[in-house]
Coordinates of C-alpha atoms and ligand atoms in Angstrom, one line a residue:
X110 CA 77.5 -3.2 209.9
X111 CA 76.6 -0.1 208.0
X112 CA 76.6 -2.1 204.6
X113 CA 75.0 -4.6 206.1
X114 CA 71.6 -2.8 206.9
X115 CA 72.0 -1.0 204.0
X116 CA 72.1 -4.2 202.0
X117 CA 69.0 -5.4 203.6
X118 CA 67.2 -2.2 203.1
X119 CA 68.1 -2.4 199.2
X120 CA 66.7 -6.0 199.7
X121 CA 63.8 -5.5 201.1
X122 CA 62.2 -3.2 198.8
X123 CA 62.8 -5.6 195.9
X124 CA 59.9 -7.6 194.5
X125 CA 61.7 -11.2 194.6
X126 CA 64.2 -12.5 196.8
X127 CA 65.6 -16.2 197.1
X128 CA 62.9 -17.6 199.6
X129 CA 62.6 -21.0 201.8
X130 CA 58.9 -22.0 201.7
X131 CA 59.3 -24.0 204.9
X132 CA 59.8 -21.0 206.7
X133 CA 56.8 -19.6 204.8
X134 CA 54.7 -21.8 206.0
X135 CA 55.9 -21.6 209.8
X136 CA 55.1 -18.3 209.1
X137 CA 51.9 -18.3 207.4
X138 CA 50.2 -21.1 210.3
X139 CA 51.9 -18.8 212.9
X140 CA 49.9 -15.5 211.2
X141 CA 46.8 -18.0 211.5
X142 CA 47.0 -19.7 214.2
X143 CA 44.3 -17.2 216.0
X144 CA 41.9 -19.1 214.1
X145 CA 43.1 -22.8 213.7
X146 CA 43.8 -22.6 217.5
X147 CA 42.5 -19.8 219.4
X148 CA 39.2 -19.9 218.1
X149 CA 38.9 -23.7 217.7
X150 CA 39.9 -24.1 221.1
X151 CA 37.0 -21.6 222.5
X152 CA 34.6 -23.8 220.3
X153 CA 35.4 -26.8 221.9
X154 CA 36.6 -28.2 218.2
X155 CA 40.3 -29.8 217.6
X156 CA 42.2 -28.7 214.3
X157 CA 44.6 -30.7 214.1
X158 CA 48.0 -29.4 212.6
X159 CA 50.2 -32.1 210.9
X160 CA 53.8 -30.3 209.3
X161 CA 55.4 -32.4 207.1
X162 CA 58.6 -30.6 205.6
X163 CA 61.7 -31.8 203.9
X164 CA 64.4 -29.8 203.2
X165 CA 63.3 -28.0 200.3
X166 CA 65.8 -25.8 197.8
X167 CA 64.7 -22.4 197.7
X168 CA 62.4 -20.7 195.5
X169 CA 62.2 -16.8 193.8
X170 CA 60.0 -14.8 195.6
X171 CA 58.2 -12.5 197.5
X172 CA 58.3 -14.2 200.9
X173 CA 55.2 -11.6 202.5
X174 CA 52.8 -12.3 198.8
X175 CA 54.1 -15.9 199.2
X176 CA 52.7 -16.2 203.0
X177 CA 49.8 -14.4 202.0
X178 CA 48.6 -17.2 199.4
X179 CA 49.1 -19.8 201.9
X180 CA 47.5 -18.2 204.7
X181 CA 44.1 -18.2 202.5
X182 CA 44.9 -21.9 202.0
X183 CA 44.8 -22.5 205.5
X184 CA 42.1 -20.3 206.5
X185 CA 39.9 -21.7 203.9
X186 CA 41.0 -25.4 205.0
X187 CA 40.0 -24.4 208.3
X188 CA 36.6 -23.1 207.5
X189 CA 36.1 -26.3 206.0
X190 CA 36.1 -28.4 208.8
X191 CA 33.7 -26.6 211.8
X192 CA 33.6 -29.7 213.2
X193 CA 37.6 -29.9 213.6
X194 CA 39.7 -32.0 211.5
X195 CA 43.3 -32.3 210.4
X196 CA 45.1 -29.9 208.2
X197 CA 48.1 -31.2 207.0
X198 CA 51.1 -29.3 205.3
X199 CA 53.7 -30.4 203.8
X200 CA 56.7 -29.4 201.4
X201 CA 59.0 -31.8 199.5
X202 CA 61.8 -31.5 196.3
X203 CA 61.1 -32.7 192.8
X204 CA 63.6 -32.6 190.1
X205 CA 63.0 -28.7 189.1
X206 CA 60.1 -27.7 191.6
X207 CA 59.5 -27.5 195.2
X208 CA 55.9 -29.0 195.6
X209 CA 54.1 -27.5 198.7
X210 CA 50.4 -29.3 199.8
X211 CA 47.7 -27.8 201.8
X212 CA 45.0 -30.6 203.0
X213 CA 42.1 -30.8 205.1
X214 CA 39.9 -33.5 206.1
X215 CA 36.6 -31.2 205.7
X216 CA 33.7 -30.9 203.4
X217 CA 35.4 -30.6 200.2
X218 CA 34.3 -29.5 197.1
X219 CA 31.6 -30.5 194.3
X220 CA 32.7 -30.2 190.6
X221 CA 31.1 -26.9 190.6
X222 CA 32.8 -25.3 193.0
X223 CA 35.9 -26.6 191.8
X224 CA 35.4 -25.0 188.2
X225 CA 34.9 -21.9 189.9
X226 CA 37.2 -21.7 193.0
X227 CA 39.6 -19.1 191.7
X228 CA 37.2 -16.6 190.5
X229 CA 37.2 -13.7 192.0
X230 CA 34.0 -12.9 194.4
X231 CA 32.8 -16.5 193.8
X232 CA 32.3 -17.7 197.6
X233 CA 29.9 -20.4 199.2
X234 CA 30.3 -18.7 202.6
X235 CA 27.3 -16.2 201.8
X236 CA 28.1 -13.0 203.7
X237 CA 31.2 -14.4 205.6
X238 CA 33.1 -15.0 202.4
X239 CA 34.5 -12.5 200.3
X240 CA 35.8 -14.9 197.3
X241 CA 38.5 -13.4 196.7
X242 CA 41.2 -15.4 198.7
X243 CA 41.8 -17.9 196.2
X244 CA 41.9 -15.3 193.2
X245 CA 44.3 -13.3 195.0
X246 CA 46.4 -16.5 195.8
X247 CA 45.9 -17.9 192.2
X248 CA 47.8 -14.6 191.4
X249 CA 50.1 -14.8 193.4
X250 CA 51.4 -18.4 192.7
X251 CA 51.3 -17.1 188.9
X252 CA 53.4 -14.5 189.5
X253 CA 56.0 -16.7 191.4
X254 CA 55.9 -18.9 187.9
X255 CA 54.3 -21.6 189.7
X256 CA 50.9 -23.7 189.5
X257 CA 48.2 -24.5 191.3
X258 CA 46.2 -27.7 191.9
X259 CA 43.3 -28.7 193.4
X260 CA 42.0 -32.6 194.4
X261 CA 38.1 -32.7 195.9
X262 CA 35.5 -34.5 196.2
X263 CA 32.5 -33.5 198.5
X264 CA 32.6 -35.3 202.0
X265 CA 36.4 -36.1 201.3
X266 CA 38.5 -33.3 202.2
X267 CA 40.8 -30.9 199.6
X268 CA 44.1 -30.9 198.9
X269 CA 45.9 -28.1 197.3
X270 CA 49.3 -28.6 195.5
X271 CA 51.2 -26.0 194.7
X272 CA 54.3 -26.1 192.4
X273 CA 57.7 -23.4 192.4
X274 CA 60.5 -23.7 190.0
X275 CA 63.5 -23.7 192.3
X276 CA 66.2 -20.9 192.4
X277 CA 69.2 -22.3 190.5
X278 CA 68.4 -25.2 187.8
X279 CA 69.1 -28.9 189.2
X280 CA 72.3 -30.1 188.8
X281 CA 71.8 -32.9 191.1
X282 CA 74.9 -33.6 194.1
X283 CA 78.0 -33.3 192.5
X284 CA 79.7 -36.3 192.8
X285 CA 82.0 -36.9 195.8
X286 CA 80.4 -33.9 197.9
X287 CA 80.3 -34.0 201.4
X288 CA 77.8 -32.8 203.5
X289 CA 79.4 -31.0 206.2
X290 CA 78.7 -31.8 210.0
X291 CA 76.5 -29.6 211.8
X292 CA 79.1 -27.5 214.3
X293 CA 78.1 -27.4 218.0
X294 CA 78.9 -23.5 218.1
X295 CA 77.1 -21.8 215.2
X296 CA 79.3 -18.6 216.4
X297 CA 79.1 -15.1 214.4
X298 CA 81.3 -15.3 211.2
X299 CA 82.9 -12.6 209.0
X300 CA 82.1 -14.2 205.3
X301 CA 83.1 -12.9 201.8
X302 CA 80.8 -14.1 199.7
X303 CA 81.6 -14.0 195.6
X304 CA 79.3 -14.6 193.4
X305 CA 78.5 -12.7 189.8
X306 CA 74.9 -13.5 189.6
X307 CA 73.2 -11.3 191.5
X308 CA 70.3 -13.7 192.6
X309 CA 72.4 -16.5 193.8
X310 CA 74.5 -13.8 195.3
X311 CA 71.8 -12.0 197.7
X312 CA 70.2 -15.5 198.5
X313 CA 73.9 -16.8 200.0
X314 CA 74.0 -13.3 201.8
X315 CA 70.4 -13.2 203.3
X316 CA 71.0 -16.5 204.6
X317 CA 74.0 -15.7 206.1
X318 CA 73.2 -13.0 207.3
X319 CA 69.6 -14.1 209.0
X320 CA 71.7 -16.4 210.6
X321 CA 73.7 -13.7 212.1
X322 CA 76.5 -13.6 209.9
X323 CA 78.2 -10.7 208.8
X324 CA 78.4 -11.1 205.5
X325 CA 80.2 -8.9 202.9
X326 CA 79.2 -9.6 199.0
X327 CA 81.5 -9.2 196.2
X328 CA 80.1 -9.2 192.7
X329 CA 83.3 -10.5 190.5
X330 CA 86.5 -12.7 191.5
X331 CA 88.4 -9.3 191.4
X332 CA 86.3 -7.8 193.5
X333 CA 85.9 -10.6 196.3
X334 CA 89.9 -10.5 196.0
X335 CA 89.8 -6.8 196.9
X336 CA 88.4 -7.0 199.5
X337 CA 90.0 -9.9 201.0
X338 CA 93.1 -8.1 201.0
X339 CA 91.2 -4.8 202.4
X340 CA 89.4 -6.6 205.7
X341 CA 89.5 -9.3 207.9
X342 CA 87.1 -12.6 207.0
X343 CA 86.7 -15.8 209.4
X344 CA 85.4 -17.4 205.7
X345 CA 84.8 -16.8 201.9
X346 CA 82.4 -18.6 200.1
X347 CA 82.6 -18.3 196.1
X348 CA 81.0 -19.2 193.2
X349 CA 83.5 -21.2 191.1
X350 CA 81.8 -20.4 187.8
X351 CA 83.0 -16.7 187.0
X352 CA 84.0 -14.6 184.1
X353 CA 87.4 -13.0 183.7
X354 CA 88.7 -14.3 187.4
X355 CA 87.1 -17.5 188.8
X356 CA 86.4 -19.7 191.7
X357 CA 89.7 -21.8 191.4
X358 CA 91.5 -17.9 191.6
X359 CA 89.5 -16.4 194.2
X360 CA 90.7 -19.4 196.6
X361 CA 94.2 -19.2 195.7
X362 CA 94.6 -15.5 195.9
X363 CA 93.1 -15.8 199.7
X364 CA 95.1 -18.7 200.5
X365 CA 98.2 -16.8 199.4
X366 CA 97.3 -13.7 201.5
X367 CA 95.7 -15.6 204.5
X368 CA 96.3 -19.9 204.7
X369 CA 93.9 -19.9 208.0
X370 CA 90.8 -18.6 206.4
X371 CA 88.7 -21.4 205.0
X372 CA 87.6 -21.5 201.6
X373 CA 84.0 -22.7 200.3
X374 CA 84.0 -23.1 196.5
X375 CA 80.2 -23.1 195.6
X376 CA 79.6 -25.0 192.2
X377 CA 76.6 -26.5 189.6
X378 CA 79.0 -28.7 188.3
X379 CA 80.3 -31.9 189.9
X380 CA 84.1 -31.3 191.2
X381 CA 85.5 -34.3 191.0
X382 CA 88.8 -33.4 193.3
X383 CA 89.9 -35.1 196.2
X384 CA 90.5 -33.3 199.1
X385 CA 94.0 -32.9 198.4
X386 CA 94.0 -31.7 195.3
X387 CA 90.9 -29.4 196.2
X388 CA 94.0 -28.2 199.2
X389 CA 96.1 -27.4 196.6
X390 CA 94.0 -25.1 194.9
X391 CA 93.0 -23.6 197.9
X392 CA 89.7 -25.2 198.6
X393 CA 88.6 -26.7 201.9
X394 CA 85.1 -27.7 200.4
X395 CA 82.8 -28.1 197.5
X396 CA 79.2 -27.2 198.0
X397 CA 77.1 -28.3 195.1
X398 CA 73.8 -26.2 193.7
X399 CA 71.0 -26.3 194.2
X400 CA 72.4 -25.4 198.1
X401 CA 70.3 -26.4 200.6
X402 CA 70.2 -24.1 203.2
X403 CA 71.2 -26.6 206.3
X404 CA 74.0 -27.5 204.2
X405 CA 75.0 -24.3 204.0
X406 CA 74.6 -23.3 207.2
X407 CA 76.2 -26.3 208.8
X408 CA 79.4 -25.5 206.5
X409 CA 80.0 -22.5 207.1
X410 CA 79.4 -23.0 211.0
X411 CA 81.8 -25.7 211.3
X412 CA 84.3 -24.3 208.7
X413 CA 84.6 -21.2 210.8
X414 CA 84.1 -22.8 213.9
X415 CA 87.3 -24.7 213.1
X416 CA 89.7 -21.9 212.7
X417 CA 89.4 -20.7 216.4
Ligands
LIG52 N1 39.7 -26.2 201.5 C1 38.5 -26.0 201.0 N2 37.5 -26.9 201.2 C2 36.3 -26.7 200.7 N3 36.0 -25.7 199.9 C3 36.9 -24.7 199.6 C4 38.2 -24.9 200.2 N4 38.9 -23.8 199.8 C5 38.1 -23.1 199.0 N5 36.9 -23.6 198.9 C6 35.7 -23.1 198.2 O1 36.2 -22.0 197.3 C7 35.4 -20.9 197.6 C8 36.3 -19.7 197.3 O2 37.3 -19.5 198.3 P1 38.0 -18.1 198.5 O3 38.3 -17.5 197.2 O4 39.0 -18.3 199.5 O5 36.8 -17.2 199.1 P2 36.1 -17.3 200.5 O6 37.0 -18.1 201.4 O7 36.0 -15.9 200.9 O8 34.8 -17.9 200.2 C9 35.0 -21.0 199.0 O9 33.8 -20.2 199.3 C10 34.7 -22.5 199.1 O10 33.5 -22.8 198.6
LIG53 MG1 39.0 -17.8 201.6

């Protein structure tokens, strides 16, 4: 447990960590919702809040600057329509990107405001406005590598697109994967997680662990198969992909030492195993990159729900 908080304490005062802009958003209306709701509500005016959210891959970040940015999106969506209106969000995948919108039914914008949006100070709210929202979430969506685009016309509402490269490249579903059924008992799991890229490494173990895993990270094959043979795991998850000892080696070694403890090989590359052969190397299942985080999740859940 020790580790554990220490881990997250390391985490937190990093800049970037693997982020799910989903959650962001919940986040971000939830921070807001004092003024789409609260205050709307004592005005006698509706805002109307429409989510629209697939399951997104997840993006570098800083998950408190990346709230931030969309928090001025919906304020400013929200001081566009005094008369109430709908403000829809909504996040979806593309090939390399994970495309988040921010529209409103209001007032929108002429051409130039548009030109000028994201300067800084530059506000059409007189005294009210301070200008800088948008120049500080212009920044911020920079700084994350992504874009930001803006759709307007006066008396037809704004949309706001903003684009984030994802975490790992696209590889697309390796062939043959199965997503794993969702387990009933999402109990508390010990997991060794291997994985020599640092990134892709805290991401698996921030997940885990906000989903009240205990989760132990190992930084090389050797490493993971240390500690394997050190403590007691109800699961290991490993990349396949490593130098010196690899995916393929971690799951034998832990299959030698300890048959019952399930085996997650985590891969860019389609495996193209079937399930016995994947058995014979000690696998009990591929998951492919980019991970999605249910899929995850739901893996691990039932993988470790299945040894007790
Ligand atoms: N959703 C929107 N609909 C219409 N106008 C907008 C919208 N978002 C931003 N704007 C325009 O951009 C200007 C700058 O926004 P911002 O930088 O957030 O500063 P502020 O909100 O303090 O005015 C606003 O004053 C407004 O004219
Ligand atoms: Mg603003």
């Amino acid at each position: 447990v020790r580790r554990l908080q220490e881990f997250t304490r390391i985490r937190r005062d990093q800049a970037f960590a693997p982020v799910d802009l989903t959650l962001v958003i919940r986040e971000a209306l939830e921070v807001s919702q004092f003024r789409w709701k609260d205050e709307a509500m004592r005005q006698g005016v509706e805002q109307r809040v429409v989510t629209s959210f697939a399951a997104v891959p997840l993006v570098s970040g800083d998950p408190a600057e990346l709230r931030e940015a969309l928090t001025n999106l919906i304020l400013n969506a929200v001081d566009a329509m005094p008369g109430g209106g709908t403000l829809t969000l909504a996040t979806r995948a593309e090939a390399d990107a994970v495309v988040v919108t921010v529209a409103d039914t209001g007032a929108g914008m002429t051409d130039e405001v548009k030109r000028r949006l994201f300067e800084p100070f530059f506000t059409t709210k007189g005294a009210k406005g301070t200008g800088l929202g948008l120049s500080l979430t212009f920044g911020i969506v920079s700084r994350h590598g992504g874009q930001i685009d803006v759709d307007s016309a006066p008396g037809r509402g704004t949309q706001f697109t903003l684009r984030f490269p994802i975490l790992s490249p696209a590889g697309g579903e390796a062939p043959g994967t199965a997503r794993a059924p969702v387990a009933e008992d999402a109990r508390p799991a010990r997991c060794l997680v291997a994985d020599d890229e640092e990134l892709v490494r805290e991401m698996l173990s921030d997940l885990l662990a906000q989903a009240g895993h205990a989760v132990v990270a190992a930084a090389s094959g050797a490493e993971a198969i240390e500690r394997f043979r050190a403590e007691a795991f109800d699961l290991v998850l490993t990349d396949l992909g490593m130098a010196e000892v690899n995916g393929w080696q971690v799951a034998r070694a832990c299959k030698e030492l300890r048959p019952d403890v399930p085996v997650l090989l985590v891969t860019g590359w389609g495996v193209e195993l079937s399930a016995q052969e994947l058995a014979a190397h000690g696998v009990d299942a591929v998951l492919a990159k980019p991970l999605r985080v249910d899929d995850l999740l739901a893996a691990v859940a039932s993988f470790s729900a299945k040894r007790r």
